[in-house]
PDB file of C-alpha atoms in Angstrom:
ATOM      1  CA  UNK A   1     -20.237  -9.793  20.611  1.00 61.00           C
ATOM      2  CA  UNK A   2     -20.500  -7.095  23.258  1.00 67.00           C
ATOM      3  CA  UNK A   3     -20.133  -9.728  25.973  1.00 66.00           C
ATOM      4  CA  UNK A   4     -16.888 -10.941  24.392  1.00 64.00           C
ATOM      5  CA  UNK A   5     -15.558  -7.398  24.216  1.00 66.00           C
ATOM      6  CA  UNK A   6     -16.542  -6.820  27.817  1.00 68.00           C
ATOM      7  CA  UNK A   7     -14.913 -10.071  28.901  1.00 68.00           C
ATOM      8  CA  UNK A   8     -11.631  -9.035  27.308  1.00 67.00           C
ATOM      9  CA  UNK A   9     -11.326  -5.975  29.490  1.00 76.00           C
ATOM     10  CA  UNK A  10      -9.668  -2.639  28.787  1.00 83.00           C
ATOM     11  CA  UNK A  11      -7.090  -4.142  26.403  1.00 86.00           C
ATOM     12  CA  UNK A  12      -9.895  -4.838  23.945  1.00 88.00           C
ATOM     13  CA  UNK A  13     -10.184  -1.098  23.307  1.00 90.00           C
ATOM     14  CA  UNK A  14      -6.827  -0.723  21.488  1.00 93.00           C
ATOM     15  CA  UNK A  15      -7.395  -4.064  19.730  1.00 93.00           C
ATOM     16  CA  UNK A  16     -10.744  -2.857  18.368  1.00 93.00           C
ATOM     17  CA  UNK A  17      -9.172   0.466  17.347  1.00 95.00           C
ATOM     18  CA  UNK A  18      -6.406  -1.446  15.552  1.00 96.00           C
ATOM     19  CA  UNK A  19      -8.990  -3.506  13.676  1.00 95.00           C
ATOM     20  CA  UNK A  20     -10.858  -0.394  12.519  1.00 96.00           C
ATOM     21  CA  UNK A  21      -7.650   1.336  11.421  1.00 97.00           C
ATOM     22  CA  UNK A  22      -6.386  -1.771   9.622  1.00 97.00           C
ATOM     23  CA  UNK A  23      -9.658  -2.180   7.726  1.00 97.00           C
ATOM     24  CA  UNK A  24      -9.632   1.486   6.696  1.00 97.00           C
ATOM     25  CA  UNK A  25      -6.031   1.256   5.449  1.00 97.00           C
ATOM     26  CA  UNK A  26      -6.663  -1.982   3.523  1.00 97.00           C
ATOM     27  CA  UNK A  27      -9.758  -0.630   1.757  1.00 97.00           C
ATOM     28  CA  UNK A  28      -8.071   2.697   0.938  1.00 96.00           C
ATOM     29  CA  UNK A  29      -4.922   1.045  -0.455  1.00 96.00           C
ATOM     30  CA  UNK A  30      -6.878  -1.501  -2.497  1.00 96.00           C
ATOM     31  CA  UNK A  31      -8.767   1.379  -4.098  1.00 95.00           C
ATOM     32  CA  UNK A  32      -5.672   3.557  -4.599  1.00 94.00           C
ATOM     33  CA  UNK A  33      -3.443   0.782  -5.949  1.00 95.00           C
ATOM     34  CA  UNK A  34      -5.745  -0.309  -8.744  1.00 93.00           C
ATOM     35  CA  UNK A  35      -3.661  -0.873 -11.908  1.00 90.00           C
ATOM     36  CA  UNK A  36      -6.232   1.096 -13.910  1.00 89.00           C
ATOM     37  CA  UNK A  37      -5.542   4.099 -11.678  1.00 92.00           C
ATOM     38  CA  UNK A  38      -1.756   3.818 -11.378  1.00 92.00           C
ATOM     39  CA  UNK A  39      -1.147   3.178 -15.087  1.00 88.00           C
ATOM     40  CA  UNK A  40      -4.332   3.698 -17.141  1.00 88.00           C
ATOM     41  CA  UNK A  41      -3.897   1.762 -20.419  1.00 85.00           C
ATOM     42  CA  UNK A  42      -5.746   4.386 -22.450  1.00 85.00           C
ATOM     43  CA  UNK A  43      -3.551   7.213 -21.166  1.00 82.00           C
ATOM     44  CA  UNK A  44      -0.385   5.266 -21.927  1.00 80.00           C
ATOM     45  CA  UNK A  45      -1.607   4.368 -25.426  1.00 84.00           C
ATOM     46  CA  UNK A  46      -2.497   8.005 -26.077  1.00 86.00           C
ATOM     47  CA  UNK A  47       0.975   9.107 -24.982  1.00 86.00           C
ATOM     48  CA  UNK A  48       2.629   6.823 -27.519  1.00 83.00           C
ATOM     49  CA  UNK A  49       0.313   8.139 -30.228  1.00 86.00           C
ATOM     50  CA  UNK A  50       1.255  11.714 -29.314  1.00 86.00           C
ATOM     51  CA  UNK A  51       4.940  10.877 -29.510  1.00 84.00           C
ATOM     52  CA  UNK A  52       4.594   9.036 -32.830  1.00 81.00           C
ATOM     53  CA  UNK A  53       2.618  11.907 -34.374  1.00 82.00           C
ATOM     54  CA  UNK A  54       4.916  14.527 -32.774  1.00 82.00           C
ATOM     55  CA  UNK A  55       1.904  16.191 -31.172  1.00 81.00           C
ATOM     56  CA  UNK A  56       3.311  16.420 -27.660  1.00 83.00           C
ATOM     57  CA  UNK A  57       3.136  19.937 -26.169  1.00 86.00           C
ATOM     58  CA  UNK A  58       3.039  21.621 -22.768  1.00 86.00           C
ATOM     59  CA  UNK A  59      -0.713  21.258 -22.352  1.00 88.00           C
ATOM     60  CA  UNK A  60      -0.628  17.549 -23.083  1.00 88.00           C
ATOM     61  CA  UNK A  61       2.324  17.074 -20.760  1.00 89.00           C
ATOM     62  CA  UNK A  62       0.346  18.668 -17.939  1.00 90.00           C
ATOM     63  CA  UNK A  63      -2.597  16.387 -18.730  1.00 89.00           C
ATOM     64  CA  UNK A  64      -0.282  13.376 -18.665  1.00 89.00           C
ATOM     65  CA  UNK A  65       1.221  14.501 -15.366  1.00 89.00           C
ATOM     66  CA  UNK A  66      -2.213  14.815 -13.773  1.00 90.00           C
ATOM     67  CA  UNK A  67      -3.554  11.549 -15.190  1.00 88.00           C
ATOM     68  CA  UNK A  68      -1.835   8.973 -12.966  1.00 91.00           C
ATOM     69  CA  UNK A  69       1.297   8.142 -10.940  1.00 92.00           C
ATOM     70  CA  UNK A  70       2.898   6.579 -14.009  1.00 91.00           C
ATOM     71  CA  UNK A  71       1.950   9.659 -16.002  1.00 91.00           C
ATOM     72  CA  UNK A  72       3.777  11.807 -13.436  1.00 92.00           C
ATOM     73  CA  UNK A  73       6.951   9.786 -13.903  1.00 92.00           C
ATOM     74  CA  UNK A  74       6.838   9.852 -17.701  1.00 91.00           C
ATOM     75  CA  UNK A  75       5.927  13.538 -17.851  1.00 91.00           C
ATOM     76  CA  UNK A  76       8.885  14.361 -15.617  1.00 91.00           C
ATOM     77  CA  UNK A  77      11.199  12.576 -18.044  1.00 90.00           C
ATOM     78  CA  UNK A  78       9.685  14.229 -21.094  1.00 89.00           C
ATOM     79  CA  UNK A  79      10.002  17.685 -19.545  1.00 89.00           C
ATOM     80  CA  UNK A  80      13.760  17.119 -19.224  1.00 87.00           C
ATOM     81  CA  UNK A  81      14.333  15.134 -22.433  1.00 84.00           C
ATOM     82  CA  UNK A  82      15.968  18.086 -24.183  1.00 84.00           C
ATOM     83  CA  UNK A  83      18.778  18.077 -21.621  1.00 84.00           C
ATOM     84  CA  UNK A  84      20.025  14.656 -22.675  1.00 84.00           C
ATOM     85  CA  UNK A  85      19.573  11.022 -21.793  1.00 85.00           C
ATOM     86  CA  UNK A  86      21.217  11.132 -18.347  1.00 89.00           C
ATOM     87  CA  UNK A  87      19.274  14.151 -17.139  1.00 89.00           C
ATOM     88  CA  UNK A  88      16.061  12.576 -18.422  1.00 89.00           C
ATOM     89  CA  UNK A  89      16.802   9.335 -16.579  1.00 90.00           C
ATOM     90  CA  UNK A  90      17.660  11.185 -13.356  1.00 91.00           C
ATOM     91  CA  UNK A  91      14.435  13.172 -13.451  1.00 92.00           C
ATOM     92  CA  UNK A  92      12.473   9.952 -13.992  1.00 92.00           C
ATOM     93  CA  UNK A  93      14.228   8.271 -11.076  1.00 92.00           C
ATOM     94  CA  UNK A  94      13.606  11.214  -8.762  1.00 93.00           C
ATOM     95  CA  UNK A  95       9.918  11.403  -9.622  1.00 93.00           C
ATOM     96  CA  UNK A  96       9.593   7.615  -9.411  1.00 93.00           C
ATOM     97  CA  UNK A  97      11.029   7.665  -5.876  1.00 94.00           C
ATOM     98  CA  UNK A  98       8.324  10.112  -4.810  1.00 94.00           C
ATOM     99  CA  UNK A  99       5.614   8.115  -6.574  1.00 94.00           C
ATOM    100  CA  UNK A 100       6.718   4.875  -4.903  1.00 94.00           C
ATOM    101  CA  UNK A 101       6.702   6.646  -1.540  1.00 94.00           C
ATOM    102  CA  UNK A 102       3.104   7.699  -2.210  1.00 94.00           C
ATOM    103  CA  UNK A 103       2.125   4.176  -3.257  1.00 94.00           C
ATOM    104  CA  UNK A 104       3.545   2.793   0.001  1.00 94.00           C
ATOM    105  CA  UNK A 105       1.632   5.273   2.145  1.00 92.00           C
ATOM    106  CA  UNK A 106       0.012   3.730   5.241  1.00 94.00           C
ATOM    107  CA  UNK A 107       1.723   0.355   4.736  1.00 96.00           C
ATOM    108  CA  UNK A 108       4.057   0.914   7.687  1.00 95.00           C
ATOM    109  CA  UNK A 109       1.126   1.513  10.076  1.00 96.00           C
ATOM    110  CA  UNK A 110      -0.568  -1.594   8.682  1.00 97.00           C
ATOM    111  CA  UNK A 111       2.568  -3.647   9.315  1.00 96.00           C
ATOM    112  CA  UNK A 112       2.785  -2.207  12.828  1.00 96.00           C
ATOM    113  CA  UNK A 113      -0.799  -3.250  13.522  1.00 97.00           C
ATOM    114  CA  UNK A 114      -0.033  -6.791  12.338  1.00 96.00           C
ATOM    115  CA  UNK A 115       2.877  -6.854  14.802  1.00 96.00           C
ATOM    116  CA  UNK A 116       1.342  -5.295  17.904  1.00 96.00           C
ATOM    117  CA  UNK A 117      -2.183  -6.763  17.754  1.00 95.00           C
ATOM    118  CA  UNK A 118      -1.135 -10.252  18.985  1.00 94.00           C
ATOM    119  CA  UNK A 119       1.086  -8.618  21.620  1.00 95.00           C
ATOM    120  CA  UNK A 120      -1.885  -6.626  22.874  1.00 93.00           C
ATOM    121  CA  UNK A 121      -3.867  -9.862  22.965  1.00 91.00           C
ATOM    122  CA  UNK A 122      -1.147 -11.554  24.986  1.00 91.00           C
ATOM    123  CA  UNK A 123      -1.001  -8.603  27.361  1.00 91.00           C
ATOM    124  CA  UNK A 124      -4.743  -8.838  27.907  1.00 87.00           C
ATOM    125  CA  UNK A 125      -4.456 -12.565  28.612  1.00 87.00           C
ATOM    126  CA  UNK A 126      -1.653 -12.050  31.124  1.00 87.00           C
ATOM    127  CA  UNK A 127      -3.627  -9.330  32.903  1.00 84.00           C
ATOM    128  CA  UNK A 128      -6.692 -11.586  32.914  1.00 80.00           C
ATOM    129  CA  UNK A 129      -4.758 -14.508  34.354  1.00 82.00           C
ATOM    130  CA  UNK A 130      -3.317 -12.314  37.102  1.00 80.00           C
ATOM    131  CA  UNK A 131      -6.855 -11.260  38.029  1.00 76.00           C
ATOM    132  CA  UNK A 132      -8.058 -14.874  38.014  1.00 75.00           C
ATOM    133  CA  UNK A 133      -5.349 -16.088  40.357  1.00 75.00           C
ATOM    134  CA  UNK A 134      -5.785 -13.059  42.584  1.00 74.00           C
ATOM    135  CA  UNK A 135      -9.464 -13.929  43.002  1.00 70.00           C
ATOM    136  CA  UNK A 136      -8.580 -17.560  43.646  1.00 69.00           C
ATOM    137  CA  UNK A 137      -6.065 -16.572  46.296  1.00 67.00           C
ATOM    138  CA  UNK A 138      -8.590 -14.295  47.958  1.00 59.00           C
ATOM    139  CA  UNK A 139     -11.195 -17.053  48.012  1.00 56.00           C
ATOM    140  CA  UNK A 140      -8.767 -19.305  49.827  1.00 52.00           C
ATOM    141  CA  UNK A 141      -9.737 -22.428  47.904  1.00 52.00           C
ATOM    142  CA  UNK A 142      -9.255 -23.779  44.388  1.00 53.00           C
ATOM    143  CA  UNK A 143     -12.520 -23.617  42.501  1.00 60.00           C
ATOM    144  CA  UNK A 144     -12.076 -25.375  39.151  1.00 60.00           C
ATOM    145  CA  UNK A 145     -15.207 -23.842  37.643  1.00 59.00           C
ATOM    146  CA  UNK A 146     -14.138 -20.317  38.574  1.00 59.00           C
ATOM    147  CA  UNK A 147     -10.595 -20.949  37.341  1.00 64.00           C
ATOM    148  CA  UNK A 148     -11.653 -22.367  33.972  1.00 62.00           C
ATOM    149  CA  UNK A 149     -14.199 -19.619  33.426  1.00 60.00           C
ATOM    150  CA  UNK A 150     -11.645 -16.945  34.249  1.00 65.00           C
ATOM    151  CA  UNK A 151      -9.053 -18.472  31.924  1.00 73.00           C
ATOM    152  CA  UNK A 152     -11.525 -18.625  29.029  1.00 69.00           C
ATOM    153  CA  UNK A 153     -12.318 -14.951  29.523  1.00 69.00           C
ATOM    154  CA  UNK A 154      -8.622 -14.083  29.674  1.00 74.00           C
ATOM    155  CA  UNK A 155      -7.970 -15.878  26.368  1.00 84.00           C
ATOM    156  CA  UNK A 156     -10.526 -13.702  24.593  1.00 87.00           C
ATOM    157  CA  UNK A 157      -7.941 -10.956  24.067  1.00 89.00           C
ATOM    158  CA  UNK A 158      -5.422 -13.376  22.544  1.00 90.00           C
ATOM    159  CA  UNK A 159      -8.036 -14.597  20.073  1.00 91.00           C
ATOM    160  CA  UNK A 160      -9.059 -11.028  19.280  1.00 91.00           C
ATOM    161  CA  UNK A 161      -5.454  -9.946  18.740  1.00 93.00           C
ATOM    162  CA  UNK A 162      -4.777 -12.825  16.359  1.00 94.00           C
ATOM    163  CA  UNK A 163      -8.050 -12.173  14.532  1.00 94.00           C
ATOM    164  CA  UNK A 164      -6.832  -8.641  13.791  1.00 96.00           C
ATOM    165  CA  UNK A 165      -3.172  -9.503  13.137  1.00 96.00           C
ATOM    166  CA  UNK A 166      -3.583 -12.349  10.661  1.00 97.00           C
ATOM    167  CA  UNK A 167      -5.692 -10.479   8.052  1.00 97.00           C
ATOM    168  CA  UNK A 168      -3.546  -7.357   8.540  1.00 97.00           C
ATOM    169  CA  UNK A 169      -0.367  -9.342   7.854  1.00 97.00           C
ATOM    170  CA  UNK A 170      -1.853 -11.046   4.794  1.00 97.00           C
ATOM    171  CA  UNK A 171      -3.080  -7.710   3.415  1.00 97.00           C
ATOM    172  CA  UNK A 172       0.298  -6.065   4.092  1.00 97.00           C
ATOM    173  CA  UNK A 173       2.179  -8.750   2.155  1.00 97.00           C
ATOM    174  CA  UNK A 174      -0.363  -8.643  -0.677  1.00 97.00           C
ATOM    175  CA  UNK A 175      -0.180  -4.856  -1.003  1.00 97.00           C
ATOM    176  CA  UNK A 176       3.627  -4.933  -1.006  1.00 96.00           C
ATOM    177  CA  UNK A 177       3.544  -7.443  -3.886  1.00 96.00           C
ATOM    178  CA  UNK A 178       1.012  -5.331  -5.782  1.00 95.00           C
ATOM    179  CA  UNK A 179       3.214  -2.253  -5.457  1.00 96.00           C
ATOM    180  CA  UNK A 180       6.232  -4.221  -6.665  1.00 95.00           C
ATOM    181  CA  UNK A 181       4.295  -5.347  -9.743  1.00 94.00           C
ATOM    182  CA  UNK A 182       3.137  -1.787 -10.450  1.00 94.00           C
ATOM    183  CA  UNK A 183       6.677  -0.452 -10.084  1.00 93.00           C
ATOM    184  CA  UNK A 184       8.005  -3.044 -12.544  1.00 93.00           C
ATOM    185  CA  UNK A 185       5.429  -1.920 -15.104  1.00 90.00           C
ATOM    186  CA  UNK A 186       6.318   1.708 -14.442  1.00 91.00           C
ATOM    187  CA  UNK A 187      10.025   0.988 -14.965  1.00 91.00           C
ATOM    188  CA  UNK A 188       9.328  -0.765 -18.272  1.00 89.00           C
ATOM    189  CA  UNK A 189       7.310   2.202 -19.544  1.00 87.00           C
ATOM    190  CA  UNK A 190      10.048   4.627 -18.451  1.00 89.00           C
ATOM    191  CA  UNK A 191      12.831   2.626 -20.138  1.00 88.00           C
ATOM    192  CA  UNK A 192      10.841   2.390 -23.349  1.00 87.00           C
ATOM    193  CA  UNK A 193      10.170   6.145 -23.245  1.00 87.00           C
ATOM    194  CA  UNK A 194      13.883   6.996 -22.891  1.00 86.00           C
ATOM    195  CA  UNK A 195      14.784   4.672 -25.761  1.00 84.00           C
ATOM    196  CA  UNK A 196      12.072   6.042 -28.047  1.00 83.00           C
ATOM    197  CA  UNK A 197      12.793   9.703 -27.324  1.00 82.00           C
ATOM    198  CA  UNK A 198      16.513   9.281 -27.941  1.00 77.00           C
ATOM    199  CA  UNK A 199      16.088   7.251 -31.123  1.00 71.00           C
ATOM    200  CA  UNK A 200      17.228   3.876 -29.806  1.00 63.00           C
ATOM    201  CA  UNK A 201      13.859   2.241 -30.421  1.00 64.00           C
ATOM    202  CA  UNK A 202      11.041   2.533 -32.898  1.00 66.00           C
ATOM    203  CA  UNK A 203       7.463   2.821 -31.776  1.00 63.00           C
ATOM    204  CA  UNK A 204       4.657   1.003 -33.556  1.00 57.00           C
ATOM    205  CA  UNK A 205       1.042   2.054 -33.902  1.00 46.00           C
ATOM    206  CA  UNK A 206       0.092   0.450 -30.567  1.00 52.00           C
ATOM    207  CA  UNK A 207       3.000   2.051 -28.755  1.00 47.00           C
ATOM    208  CA  UNK A 208       4.619  -1.300 -27.954  1.00 48.00           C
TER     209      UNK A 208
END
């Protein structure tokens, strides 16, 4: 492994750094974007029980707000419910925008890594090829063995760049889809909350 890194030259340094950063972002986002963390089913069920039993108070609202991202959105709406439907909806939308921004944290750097890693690999290959042909020109004769060996070393950076970029791109697309699914669930909970609070919808024992 070390020999491959050495063969790739100085360009392998940013490629390796990109791989470490991409792995850290992927693991952190997978942990942060767990559905059980973003919208804990037990917290949501308890909220509907509080509303049905008319037990909602300031202390419970603070607990809801601190429980999860979805809890933050719903608590924001409940805190402004007395001001009418439109104000409640606006407060939910504003808080949801901030929550979505938090959910998307680090995804732009991950997408950037997926874009620049193969370019760094190509740059390393071009630099390597320039060195190969410079050595060939200095030797004054075409040595096939030297040329083929130099080319194989130069291609190491391209392979390394693609090895980093492909998983980063797949993870980026996957995380975007996961966020979209979480946001849809959050929107459904928020709509149901507005309808229940303003008497447009009944709530059953399960809060459905």
